XYZ file of C-alpha atoms in Angstrom:
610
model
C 0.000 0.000 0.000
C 2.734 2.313 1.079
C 5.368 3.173 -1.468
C 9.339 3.534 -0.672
C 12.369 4.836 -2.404
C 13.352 2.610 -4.950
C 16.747 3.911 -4.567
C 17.277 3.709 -1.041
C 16.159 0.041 -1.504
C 18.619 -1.033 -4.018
C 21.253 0.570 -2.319
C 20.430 -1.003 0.606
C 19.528 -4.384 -0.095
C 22.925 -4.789 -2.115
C 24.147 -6.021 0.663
C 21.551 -8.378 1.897
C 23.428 -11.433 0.295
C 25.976 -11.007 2.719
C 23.903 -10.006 5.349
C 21.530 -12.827 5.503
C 24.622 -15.473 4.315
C 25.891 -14.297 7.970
C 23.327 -14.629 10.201
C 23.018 -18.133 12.428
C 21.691 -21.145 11.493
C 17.826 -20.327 10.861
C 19.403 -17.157 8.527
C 21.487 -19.964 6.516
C 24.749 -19.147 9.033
C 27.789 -20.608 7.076
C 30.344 -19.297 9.376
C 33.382 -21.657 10.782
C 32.572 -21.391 13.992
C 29.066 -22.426 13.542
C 30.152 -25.161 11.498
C 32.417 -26.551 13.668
C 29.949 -26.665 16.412
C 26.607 -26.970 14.739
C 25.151 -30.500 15.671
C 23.171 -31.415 12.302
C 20.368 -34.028 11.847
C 22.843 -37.507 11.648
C 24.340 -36.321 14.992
C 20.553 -35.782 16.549
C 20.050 -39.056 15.487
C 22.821 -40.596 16.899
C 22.122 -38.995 20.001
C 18.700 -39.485 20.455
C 17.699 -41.609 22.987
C 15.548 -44.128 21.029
C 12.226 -42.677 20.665
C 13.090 -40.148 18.189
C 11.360 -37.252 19.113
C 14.246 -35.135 19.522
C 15.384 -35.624 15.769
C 11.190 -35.430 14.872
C 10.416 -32.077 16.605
C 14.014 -31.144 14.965
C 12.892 -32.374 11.855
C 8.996 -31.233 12.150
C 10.685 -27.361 12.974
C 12.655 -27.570 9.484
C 9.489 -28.170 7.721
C 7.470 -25.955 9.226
C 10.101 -22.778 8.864
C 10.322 -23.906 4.969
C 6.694 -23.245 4.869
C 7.000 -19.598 6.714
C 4.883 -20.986 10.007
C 6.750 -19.533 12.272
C 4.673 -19.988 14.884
C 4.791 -24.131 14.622
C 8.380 -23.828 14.014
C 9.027 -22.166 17.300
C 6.599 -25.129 18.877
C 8.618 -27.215 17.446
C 11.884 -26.152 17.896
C 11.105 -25.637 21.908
C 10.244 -29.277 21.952
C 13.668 -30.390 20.468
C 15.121 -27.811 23.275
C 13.899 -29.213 26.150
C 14.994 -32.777 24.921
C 18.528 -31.369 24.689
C 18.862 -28.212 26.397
C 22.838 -27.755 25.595
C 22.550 -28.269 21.813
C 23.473 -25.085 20.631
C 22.146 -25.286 16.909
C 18.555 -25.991 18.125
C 18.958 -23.009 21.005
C 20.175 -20.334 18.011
C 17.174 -21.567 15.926
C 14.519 -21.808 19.207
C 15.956 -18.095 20.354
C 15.322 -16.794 16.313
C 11.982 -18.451 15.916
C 10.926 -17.440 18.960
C 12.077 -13.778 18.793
C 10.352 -13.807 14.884
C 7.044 -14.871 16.475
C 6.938 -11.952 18.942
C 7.309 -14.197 22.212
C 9.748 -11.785 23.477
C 9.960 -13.225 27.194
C 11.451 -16.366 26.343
C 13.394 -15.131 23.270
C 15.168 -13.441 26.124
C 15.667 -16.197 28.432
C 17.469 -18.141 25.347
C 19.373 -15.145 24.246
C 20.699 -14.764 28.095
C 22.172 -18.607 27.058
C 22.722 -17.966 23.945
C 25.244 -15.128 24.430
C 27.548 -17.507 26.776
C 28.130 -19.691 24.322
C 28.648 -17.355 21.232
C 29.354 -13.845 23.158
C 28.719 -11.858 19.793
C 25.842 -12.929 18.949
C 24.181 -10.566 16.604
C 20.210 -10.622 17.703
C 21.000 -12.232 20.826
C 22.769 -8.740 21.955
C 20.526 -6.604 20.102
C 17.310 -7.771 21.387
C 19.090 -8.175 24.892
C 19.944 -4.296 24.906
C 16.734 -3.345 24.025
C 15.533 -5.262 27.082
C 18.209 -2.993 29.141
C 17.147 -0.064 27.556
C 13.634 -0.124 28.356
C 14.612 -1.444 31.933
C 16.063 2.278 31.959
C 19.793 0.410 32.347
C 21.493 2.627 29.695
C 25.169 1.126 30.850
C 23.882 -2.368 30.170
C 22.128 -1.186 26.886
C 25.362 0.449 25.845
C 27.669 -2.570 26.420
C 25.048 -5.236 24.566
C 25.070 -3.280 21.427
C 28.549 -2.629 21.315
C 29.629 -6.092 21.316
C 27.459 -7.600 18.298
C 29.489 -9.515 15.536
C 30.834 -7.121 13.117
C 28.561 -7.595 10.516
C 26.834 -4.983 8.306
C 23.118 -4.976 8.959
C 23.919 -5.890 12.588
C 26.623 -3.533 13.056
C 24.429 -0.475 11.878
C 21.878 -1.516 13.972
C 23.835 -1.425 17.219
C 25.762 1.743 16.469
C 22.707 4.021 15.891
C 21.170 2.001 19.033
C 24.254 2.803 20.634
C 23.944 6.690 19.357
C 20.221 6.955 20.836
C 21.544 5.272 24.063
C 23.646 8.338 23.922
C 20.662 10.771 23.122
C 18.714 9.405 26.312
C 21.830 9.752 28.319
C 21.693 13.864 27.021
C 24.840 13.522 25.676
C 23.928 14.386 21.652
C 27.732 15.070 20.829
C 29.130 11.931 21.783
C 25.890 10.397 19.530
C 26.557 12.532 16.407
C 30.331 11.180 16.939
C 28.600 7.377 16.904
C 26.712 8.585 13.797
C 30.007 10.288 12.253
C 31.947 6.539 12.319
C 29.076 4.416 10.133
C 29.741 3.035 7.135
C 29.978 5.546 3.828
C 28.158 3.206 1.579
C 25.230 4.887 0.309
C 22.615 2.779 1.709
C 24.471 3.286 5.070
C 24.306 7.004 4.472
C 20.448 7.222 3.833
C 20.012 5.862 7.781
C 23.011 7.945 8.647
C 21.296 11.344 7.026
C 18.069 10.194 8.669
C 18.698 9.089 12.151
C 21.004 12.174 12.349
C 18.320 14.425 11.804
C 15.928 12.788 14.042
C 18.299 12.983 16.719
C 19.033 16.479 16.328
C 15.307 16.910 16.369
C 14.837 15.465 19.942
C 18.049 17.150 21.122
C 16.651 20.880 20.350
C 19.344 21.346 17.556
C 17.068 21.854 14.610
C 19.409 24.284 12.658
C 21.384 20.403 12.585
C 18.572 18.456 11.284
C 17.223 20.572 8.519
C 20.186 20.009 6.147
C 20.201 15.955 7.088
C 16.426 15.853 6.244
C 16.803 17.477 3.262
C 19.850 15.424 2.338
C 18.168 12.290 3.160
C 15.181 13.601 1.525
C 16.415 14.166 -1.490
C 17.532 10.679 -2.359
C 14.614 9.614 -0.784
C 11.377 11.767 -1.499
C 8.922 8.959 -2.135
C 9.440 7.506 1.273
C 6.556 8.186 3.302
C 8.294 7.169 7.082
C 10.782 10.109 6.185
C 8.513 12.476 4.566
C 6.239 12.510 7.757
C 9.179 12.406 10.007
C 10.715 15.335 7.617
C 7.136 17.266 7.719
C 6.890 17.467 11.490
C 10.354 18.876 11.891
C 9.203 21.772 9.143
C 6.025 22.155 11.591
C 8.047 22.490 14.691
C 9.710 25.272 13.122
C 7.047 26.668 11.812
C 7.513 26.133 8.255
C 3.965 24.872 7.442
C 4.451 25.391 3.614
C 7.418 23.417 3.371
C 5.448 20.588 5.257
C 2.630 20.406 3.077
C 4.592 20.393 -0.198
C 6.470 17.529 1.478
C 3.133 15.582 2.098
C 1.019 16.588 -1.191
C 2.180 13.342 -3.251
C 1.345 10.802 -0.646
C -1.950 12.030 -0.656
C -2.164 13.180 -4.374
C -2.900 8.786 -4.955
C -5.568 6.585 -5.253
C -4.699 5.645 -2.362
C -3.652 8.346 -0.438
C -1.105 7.241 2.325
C -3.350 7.522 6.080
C -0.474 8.786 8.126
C 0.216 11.645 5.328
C -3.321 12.322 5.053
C -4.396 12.249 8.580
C -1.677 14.713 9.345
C -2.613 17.296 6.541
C -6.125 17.101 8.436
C -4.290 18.208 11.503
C -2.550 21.071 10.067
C -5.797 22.063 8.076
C -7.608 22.474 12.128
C -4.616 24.599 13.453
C -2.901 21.529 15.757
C 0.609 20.857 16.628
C 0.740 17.249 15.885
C 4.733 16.811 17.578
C 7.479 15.162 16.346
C 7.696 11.982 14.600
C 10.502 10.571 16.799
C 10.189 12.427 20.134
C 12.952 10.003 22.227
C 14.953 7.776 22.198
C 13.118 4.561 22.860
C 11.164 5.770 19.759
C 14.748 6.242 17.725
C 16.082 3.177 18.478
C 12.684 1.109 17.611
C 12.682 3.428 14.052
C 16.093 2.059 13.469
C 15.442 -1.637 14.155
C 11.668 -0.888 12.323
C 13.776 0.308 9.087
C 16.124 -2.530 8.853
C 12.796 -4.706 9.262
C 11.243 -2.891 6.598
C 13.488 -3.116 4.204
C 14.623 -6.222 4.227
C 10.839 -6.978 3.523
C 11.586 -7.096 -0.332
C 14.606 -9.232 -0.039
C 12.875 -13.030 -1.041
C 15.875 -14.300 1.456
C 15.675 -11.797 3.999
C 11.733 -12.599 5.136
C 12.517 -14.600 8.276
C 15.483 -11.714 9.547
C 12.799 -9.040 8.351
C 9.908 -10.887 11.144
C 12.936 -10.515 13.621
C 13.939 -6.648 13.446
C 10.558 -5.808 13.345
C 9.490 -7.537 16.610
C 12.638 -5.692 17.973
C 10.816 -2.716 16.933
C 7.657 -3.673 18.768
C 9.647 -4.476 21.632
C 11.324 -1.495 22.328
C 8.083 0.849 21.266
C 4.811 -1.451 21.411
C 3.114 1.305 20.406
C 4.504 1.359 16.774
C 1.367 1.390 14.157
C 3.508 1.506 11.073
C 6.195 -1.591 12.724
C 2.993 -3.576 13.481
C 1.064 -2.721 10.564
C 4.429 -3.870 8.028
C 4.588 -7.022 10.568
C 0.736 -8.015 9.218
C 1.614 -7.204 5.584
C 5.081 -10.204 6.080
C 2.615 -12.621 7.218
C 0.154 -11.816 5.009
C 2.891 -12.642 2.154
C 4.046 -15.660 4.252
C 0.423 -16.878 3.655
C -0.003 -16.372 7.775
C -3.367 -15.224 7.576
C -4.535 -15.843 10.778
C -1.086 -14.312 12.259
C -1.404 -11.170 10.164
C -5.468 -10.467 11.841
C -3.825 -11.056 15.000
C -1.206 -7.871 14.439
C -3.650 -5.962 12.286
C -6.202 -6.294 15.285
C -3.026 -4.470 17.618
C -3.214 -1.420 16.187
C -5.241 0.952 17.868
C -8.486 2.595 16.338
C -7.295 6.062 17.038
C -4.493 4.958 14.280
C -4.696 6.326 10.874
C -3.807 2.671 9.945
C -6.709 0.749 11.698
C -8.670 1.198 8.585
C -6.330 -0.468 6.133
C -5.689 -2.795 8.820
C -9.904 -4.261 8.876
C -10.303 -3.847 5.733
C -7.211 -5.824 4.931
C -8.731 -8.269 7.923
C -11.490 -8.726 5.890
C -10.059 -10.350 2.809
C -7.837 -12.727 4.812
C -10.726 -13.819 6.743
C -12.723 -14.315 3.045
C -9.378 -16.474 2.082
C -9.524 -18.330 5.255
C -13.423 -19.018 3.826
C -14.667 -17.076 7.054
C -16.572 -15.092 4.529
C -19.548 -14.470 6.976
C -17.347 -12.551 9.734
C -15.639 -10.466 6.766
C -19.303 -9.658 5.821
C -19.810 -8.885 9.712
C -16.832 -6.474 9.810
C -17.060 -4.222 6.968
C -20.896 -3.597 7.693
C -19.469 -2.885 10.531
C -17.114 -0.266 8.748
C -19.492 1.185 6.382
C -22.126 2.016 10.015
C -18.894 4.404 10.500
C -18.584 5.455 7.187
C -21.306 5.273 4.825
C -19.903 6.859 1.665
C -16.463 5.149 1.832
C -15.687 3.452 -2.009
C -13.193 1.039 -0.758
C -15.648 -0.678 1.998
C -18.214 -0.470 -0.533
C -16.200 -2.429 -3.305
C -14.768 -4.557 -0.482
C -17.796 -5.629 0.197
C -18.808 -5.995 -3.403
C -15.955 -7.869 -4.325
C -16.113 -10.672 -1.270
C -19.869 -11.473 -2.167
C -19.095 -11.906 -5.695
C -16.697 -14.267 -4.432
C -19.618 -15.981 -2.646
C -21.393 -15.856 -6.117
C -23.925 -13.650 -4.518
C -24.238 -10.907 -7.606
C -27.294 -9.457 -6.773
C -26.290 -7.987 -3.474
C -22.029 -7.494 -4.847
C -24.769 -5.599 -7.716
C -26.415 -3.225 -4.746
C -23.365 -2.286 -3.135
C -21.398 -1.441 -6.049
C -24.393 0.390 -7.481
C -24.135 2.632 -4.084
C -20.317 3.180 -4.424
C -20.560 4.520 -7.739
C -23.791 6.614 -7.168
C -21.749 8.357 -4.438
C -19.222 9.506 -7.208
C -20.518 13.351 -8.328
C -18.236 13.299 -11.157
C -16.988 9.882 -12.311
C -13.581 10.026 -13.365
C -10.570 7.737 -13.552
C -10.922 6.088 -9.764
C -14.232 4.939 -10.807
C -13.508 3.364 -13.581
C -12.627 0.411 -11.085
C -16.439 0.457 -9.625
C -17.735 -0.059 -13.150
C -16.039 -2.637 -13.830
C -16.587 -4.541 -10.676
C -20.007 -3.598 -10.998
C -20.031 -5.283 -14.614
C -18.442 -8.610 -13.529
C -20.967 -8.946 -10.928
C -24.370 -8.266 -13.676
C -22.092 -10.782 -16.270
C -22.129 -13.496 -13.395
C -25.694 -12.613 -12.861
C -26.384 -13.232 -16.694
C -27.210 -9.513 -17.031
C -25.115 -9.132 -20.378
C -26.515 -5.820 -21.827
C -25.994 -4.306 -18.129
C -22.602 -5.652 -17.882
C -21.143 -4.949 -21.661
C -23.073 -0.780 -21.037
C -20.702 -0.829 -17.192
C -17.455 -2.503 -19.685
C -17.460 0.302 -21.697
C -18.282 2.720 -18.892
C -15.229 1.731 -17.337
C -12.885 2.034 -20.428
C -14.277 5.044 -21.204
C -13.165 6.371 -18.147
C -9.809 4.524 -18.670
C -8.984 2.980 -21.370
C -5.782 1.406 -20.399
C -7.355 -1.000 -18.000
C -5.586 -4.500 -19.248
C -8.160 -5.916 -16.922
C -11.051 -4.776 -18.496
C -9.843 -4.760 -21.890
C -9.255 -8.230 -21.683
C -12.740 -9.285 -20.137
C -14.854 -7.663 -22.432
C -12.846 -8.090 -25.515
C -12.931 -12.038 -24.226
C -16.690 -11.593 -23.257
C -17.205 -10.443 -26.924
C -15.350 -13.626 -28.475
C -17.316 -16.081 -26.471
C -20.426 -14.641 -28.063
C -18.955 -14.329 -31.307
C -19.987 -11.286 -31.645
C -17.972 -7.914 -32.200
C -15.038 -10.005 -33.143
C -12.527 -7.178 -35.140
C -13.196 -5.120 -31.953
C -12.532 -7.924 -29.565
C -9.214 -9.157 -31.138
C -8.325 -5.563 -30.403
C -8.791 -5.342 -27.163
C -7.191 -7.878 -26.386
C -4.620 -7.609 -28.039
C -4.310 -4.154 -26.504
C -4.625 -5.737 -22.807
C -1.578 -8.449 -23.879
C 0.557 -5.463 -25.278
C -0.147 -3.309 -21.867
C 1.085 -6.713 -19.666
C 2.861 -9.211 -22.280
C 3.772 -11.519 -19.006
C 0.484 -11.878 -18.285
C -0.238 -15.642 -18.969
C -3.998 -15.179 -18.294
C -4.254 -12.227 -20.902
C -1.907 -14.501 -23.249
C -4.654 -17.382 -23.215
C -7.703 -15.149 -23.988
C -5.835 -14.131 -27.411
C -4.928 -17.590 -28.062
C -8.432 -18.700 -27.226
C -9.830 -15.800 -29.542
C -7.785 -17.222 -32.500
C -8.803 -20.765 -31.472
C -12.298 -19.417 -31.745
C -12.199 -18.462 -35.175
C -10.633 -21.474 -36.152
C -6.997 -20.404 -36.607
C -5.384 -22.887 -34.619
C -2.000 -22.788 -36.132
C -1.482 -18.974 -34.464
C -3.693 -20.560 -31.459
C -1.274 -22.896 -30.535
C 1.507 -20.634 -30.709
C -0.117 -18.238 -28.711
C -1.476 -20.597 -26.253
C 2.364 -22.228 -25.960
C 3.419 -18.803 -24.811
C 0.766 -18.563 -21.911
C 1.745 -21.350 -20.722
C 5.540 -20.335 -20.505
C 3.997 -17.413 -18.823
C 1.484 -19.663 -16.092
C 2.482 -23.373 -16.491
C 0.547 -24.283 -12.886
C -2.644 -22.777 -14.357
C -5.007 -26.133 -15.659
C -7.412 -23.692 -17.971
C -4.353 -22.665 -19.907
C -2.330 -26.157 -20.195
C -6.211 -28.032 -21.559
C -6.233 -24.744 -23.862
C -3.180 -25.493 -25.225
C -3.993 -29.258 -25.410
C -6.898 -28.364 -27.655
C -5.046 -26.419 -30.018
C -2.407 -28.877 -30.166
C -5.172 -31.395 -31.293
C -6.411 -28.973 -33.819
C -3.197 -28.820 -35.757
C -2.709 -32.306 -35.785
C -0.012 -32.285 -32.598
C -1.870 -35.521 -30.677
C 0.846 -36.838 -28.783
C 1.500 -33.167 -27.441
C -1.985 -32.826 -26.626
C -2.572 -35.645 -24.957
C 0.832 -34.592 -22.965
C -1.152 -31.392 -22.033
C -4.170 -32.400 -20.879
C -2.715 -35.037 -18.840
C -0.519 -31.886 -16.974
C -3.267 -30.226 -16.451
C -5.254 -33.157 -14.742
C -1.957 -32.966 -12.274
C -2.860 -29.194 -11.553
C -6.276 -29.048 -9.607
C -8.315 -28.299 -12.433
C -12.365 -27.436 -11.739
C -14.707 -30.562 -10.784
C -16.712 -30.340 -13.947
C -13.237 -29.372 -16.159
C -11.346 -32.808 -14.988
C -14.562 -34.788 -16.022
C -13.626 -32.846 -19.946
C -10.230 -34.065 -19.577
C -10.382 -37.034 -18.351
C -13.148 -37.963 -21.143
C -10.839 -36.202 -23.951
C -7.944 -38.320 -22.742
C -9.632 -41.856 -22.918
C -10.797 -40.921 -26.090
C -7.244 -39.740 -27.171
C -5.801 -43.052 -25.631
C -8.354 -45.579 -27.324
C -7.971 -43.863 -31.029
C -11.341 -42.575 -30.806
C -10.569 -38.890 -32.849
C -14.297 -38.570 -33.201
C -14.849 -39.065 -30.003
C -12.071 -35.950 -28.754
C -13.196 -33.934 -31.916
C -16.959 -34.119 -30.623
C -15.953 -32.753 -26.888
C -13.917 -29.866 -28.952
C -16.465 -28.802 -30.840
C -18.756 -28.326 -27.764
C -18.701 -24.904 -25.669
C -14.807 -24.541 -24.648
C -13.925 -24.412 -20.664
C -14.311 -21.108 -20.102
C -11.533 -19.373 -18.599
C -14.253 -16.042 -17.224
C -14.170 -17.669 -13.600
C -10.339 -18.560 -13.261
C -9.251 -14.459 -14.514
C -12.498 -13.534 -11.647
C -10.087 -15.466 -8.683
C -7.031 -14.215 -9.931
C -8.474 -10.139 -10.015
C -10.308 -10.721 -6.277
C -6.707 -11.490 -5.357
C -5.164 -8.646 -6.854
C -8.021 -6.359 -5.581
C -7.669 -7.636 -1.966
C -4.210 -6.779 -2.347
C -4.984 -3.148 -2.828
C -6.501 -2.882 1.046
């Protein structure tokens, strides 16, 4: 939902292949040390005492880390603990798991035995000075981030930890000298620039922290955390021009970033919102929040990402934005009922909360609690009648329940609260047209198609549909080629927009450029079923038999439809026994229709958008 710096991320995650390589065990830890104390699987086993469950829960924890369920991987990683209490590769990975799942009281009591048997422990001392710090025990603080393993991500965590320590201790100088000695890579420099500034901020020098906001922020200017953070130093000093020109493009979106709008509303009624950072405990949670959030969009760097951001929530509990980028990690782990549990934290006097239900109620439709997501954004829309994204919300989750008529009503109120339909309800009509074309309401559907384009006519989405919707009538077929074709040139990798073109040709009988077409969606989406029995088809059709009896079989492996493996299966008997009329009959019948497979894959993509 929120955008960031594309720059600052590159920059920074250039080093995230060493910086996860390094981490322990659970963070794929190849150092020597580790490796020459590590006890691996064939040792468990050798030790175990005959029942195996120390080398099961050992094993069980891989399997369920693999498969990003943190939570059971903790479980199962405790249970392999308290069958052998000294192994130190299961007490590195039971310390990590349970620091990742937020169960920060005995994530401590490991760390604490951790840390005697590898001193430098990287997230052992970091979590165990944020424990010191908010036990007010600054010396303590100070001496467990100074001696982490020198390590990039680690090491800048510590010294800007160390630099806040120094902040709460009124002592900015000796922190700017901290901040002085980090590293000058650039994506070093960005938290450098930044937690310089905010420091400055909270130690009254603010004729220090303009020229690092504005350095950082000019690198940087997409990055919502440091435009409000930049914005609420311009306020303190009474610059409110410069702090709305810093917030107009977060809000100037479709979806206009909460925090950035909410505090526009506040300047608007004549309040003094504060700073962003006002101490330290809040500095030194930003720091381990920005690590967290960064190393979000690192595919390796998921599990370490879980970790700084619980350090985050640790130090400042209070952290909307930590907990709210926590919920969107397990929502991409496919933790759904882990990602309600930390949207639910975040308080209703948040600017967030919002985004948070609303994104509640698609994971509890995907967890097919569909009845509770219906309960919870009529629920939202008693506080908010007029809101568009409830209403399509709503809209969109009972035409996932196949109830059109009522997904009809609510999208009909959505768009009849629009006074001047423009671009950002172009979506609406669209929605609204896929719900009357599930209905059977064609003329009402094709009239809300055209609505939409005409609105915005570089909607792949809808360009495909009704161009695809056209071909499956036969009718308007010049017009429908073009649409589609238009759809496939705005996302050429889409393998769903790839098979309604083939499927066009196949419809008017030109199988050779079918095929070819089809062969390239498949490229695109080889899991898909619709698209491999496609191709099958049009293999058949130009005489390729052996091919599409190849295809078809694939796509019986995939999880097609109920009613599309009883086609397949019949198609490959037929194939099988030499019965070509018998294969050439099911062809020329009504084709699986691919409408209800590129419906699933758009609710997705909505749901994303909350």
């Amino acid at each position: 939902m929120f955008e960031h710096s594309v720059t600052r991320r590159i920059t920074f995650l250039a080093v995230l292949t060493f910086a996860t390589a390094a981490q322990s065990p659970v963070f794929a830890q190849a150092d020597k040390k580790t490796a020459e104390t590590a006890i691996g699987p064939v040792e468990m086993l050798s030790q175990d005492k005959g029942d195996g469950t120390l080398l099961g829960s050992y094993l069980a924890g891989r399997v369920a880390r693999s498969a990003k369920d943190s939570e059971a991987a903790a479980k199962f990683y405790s249970e392999a603990l308290d069958r052998d209490a000294n192994n130190k590769f299961i007490l590195e990975e039971a310390f990590q798991l349970e620091l990742a799942t937020g169960n920060s009281v005995k994530a401590k009591r490991l760390a604490v035995k951790l840390i005697k048997i590898e001193p430098a422990h990287k997230l052992g001392r970091l979590l165990l000075g944020a424990d010191a710090f908010n036990r007010g025990d600054y010396k303590a603080a100070e001496t467990y981030f100074k001696n982490t393993t020198r390590e990039p991500l680690a090491d800048m965590a510590s010294s800007i930890a160390r630099a806040w320590v120094q902040i709460a201790k009124n002592k900015p100088n000796d922190a700017f000298k901290i901040m002085e000695g980090l590293s000058k890579e650039e994506w070093a420099q960005y938290f450098e620039r930044y937690h310089t500034a905010l420091m400055a901020d909270v130690s009254g020098r603010q004729k220090v922290a303009r020229p690092a906001f504005a350095a950082a922020f000019k690198r940087s200017m997409r990055n919502p955390r440091l435009a409000e953070a930049y914005a609420r130093h311009a306020l303190a000093s009474q610059d409110t021009g410069l702090a709305e020109k810093i917030l107009a493009p977060l809000v100037a979106r479709a979806l206009p970033n909460p925090n950035a709008k909410a505090l526009l509303e506040e300047i608007a009624a004549g309040a003094n919102p504060g700073l962003m950072v006002a101490d330290a405990r809040q500095g030194i949670a930003e720091i381990f929040y920005g690590i967290g959030e960064a190393l979000t969009t690192d595919a390796s760097g998921g599990d370490l990402a879980l970790s700084y951001l619980q350090l985050a929530l640790i130090v400042n509990p209070d952290f909307s934005v930590a907990r709210y980028t926590l919920a969107e990690l397990y929502d991409a782990f496919k933790s759904y009922e882990m990602s309600i549990a930390a949207f639910d934290k975040i308080p209703q006097n948040s600017p967030l909360w919002f985004s948070g239900q609303m994104r509640k109620a698609f994971h509890l439709h995907t967890l097919e609690r569909s009845p509770e997501a219906q309960t919870l954004l009529k629920a939202l829309i008693e506080r908010d009648k007029q809101n568009l994204q409830i209403l399509q919300a709503m809209g969109t989750i009972l035409r996932g329940e196949k109830k059109y008529e009522e997904a009809v009503q609510y999208y009909t109120i959505a768009i009849d609260s629009v006074a001047a339909p423009d671009r950002r309800a172009a979506q609406l009509y669209y929605n609204r047209g896929v719900a009357f074309e599930r209905w059977k309401q064609w003329d009402k559907a094709e009239a809300d198609f055209k609505k939409s384009l005409e609105l915005d006519g570089e909607q792949a989405q809808v360009l495909n549909y009704l161009g695809y919707s056209w071909v499956d009538q036969n009718m308007n077929i010049k017009q429908a080629m073009a649409l589609i074709k238009k759809a496939v040139a705005l996302k050429p990798a889409d393998g769903f927009f790839v098979d309604s073109l083939g499927w066009a040709y196949y419809r008017q009988r030109d199988y050779k450029e079918a095929a070819k077409q089809l062969d390239r969606a498949v490229e695109l989406q080889p899991e898909d079923p619709v698209i491999n029995d496609h191709l099958g088809d049009a293999f058949w059709r130009v005489g390729r038999k052996r091919e599409a009896r190849f295809q078809w079989s694939l796509a019986m492996t995939l999880n097609p439809e109920p009613e599309d493996r009883v086609t397949i299966k019949r198609k490959i008997a037929y194939a099988e026994s030499g019965n070509i009329l018998g294969v050439t009959a099911i062809l020329n019948q009504d084709w699986v229709s691919t409408m209800s497979r590129a419906e699933r894959v758009f609710a997705k993509a909505l749901a994303k958008q909350f």
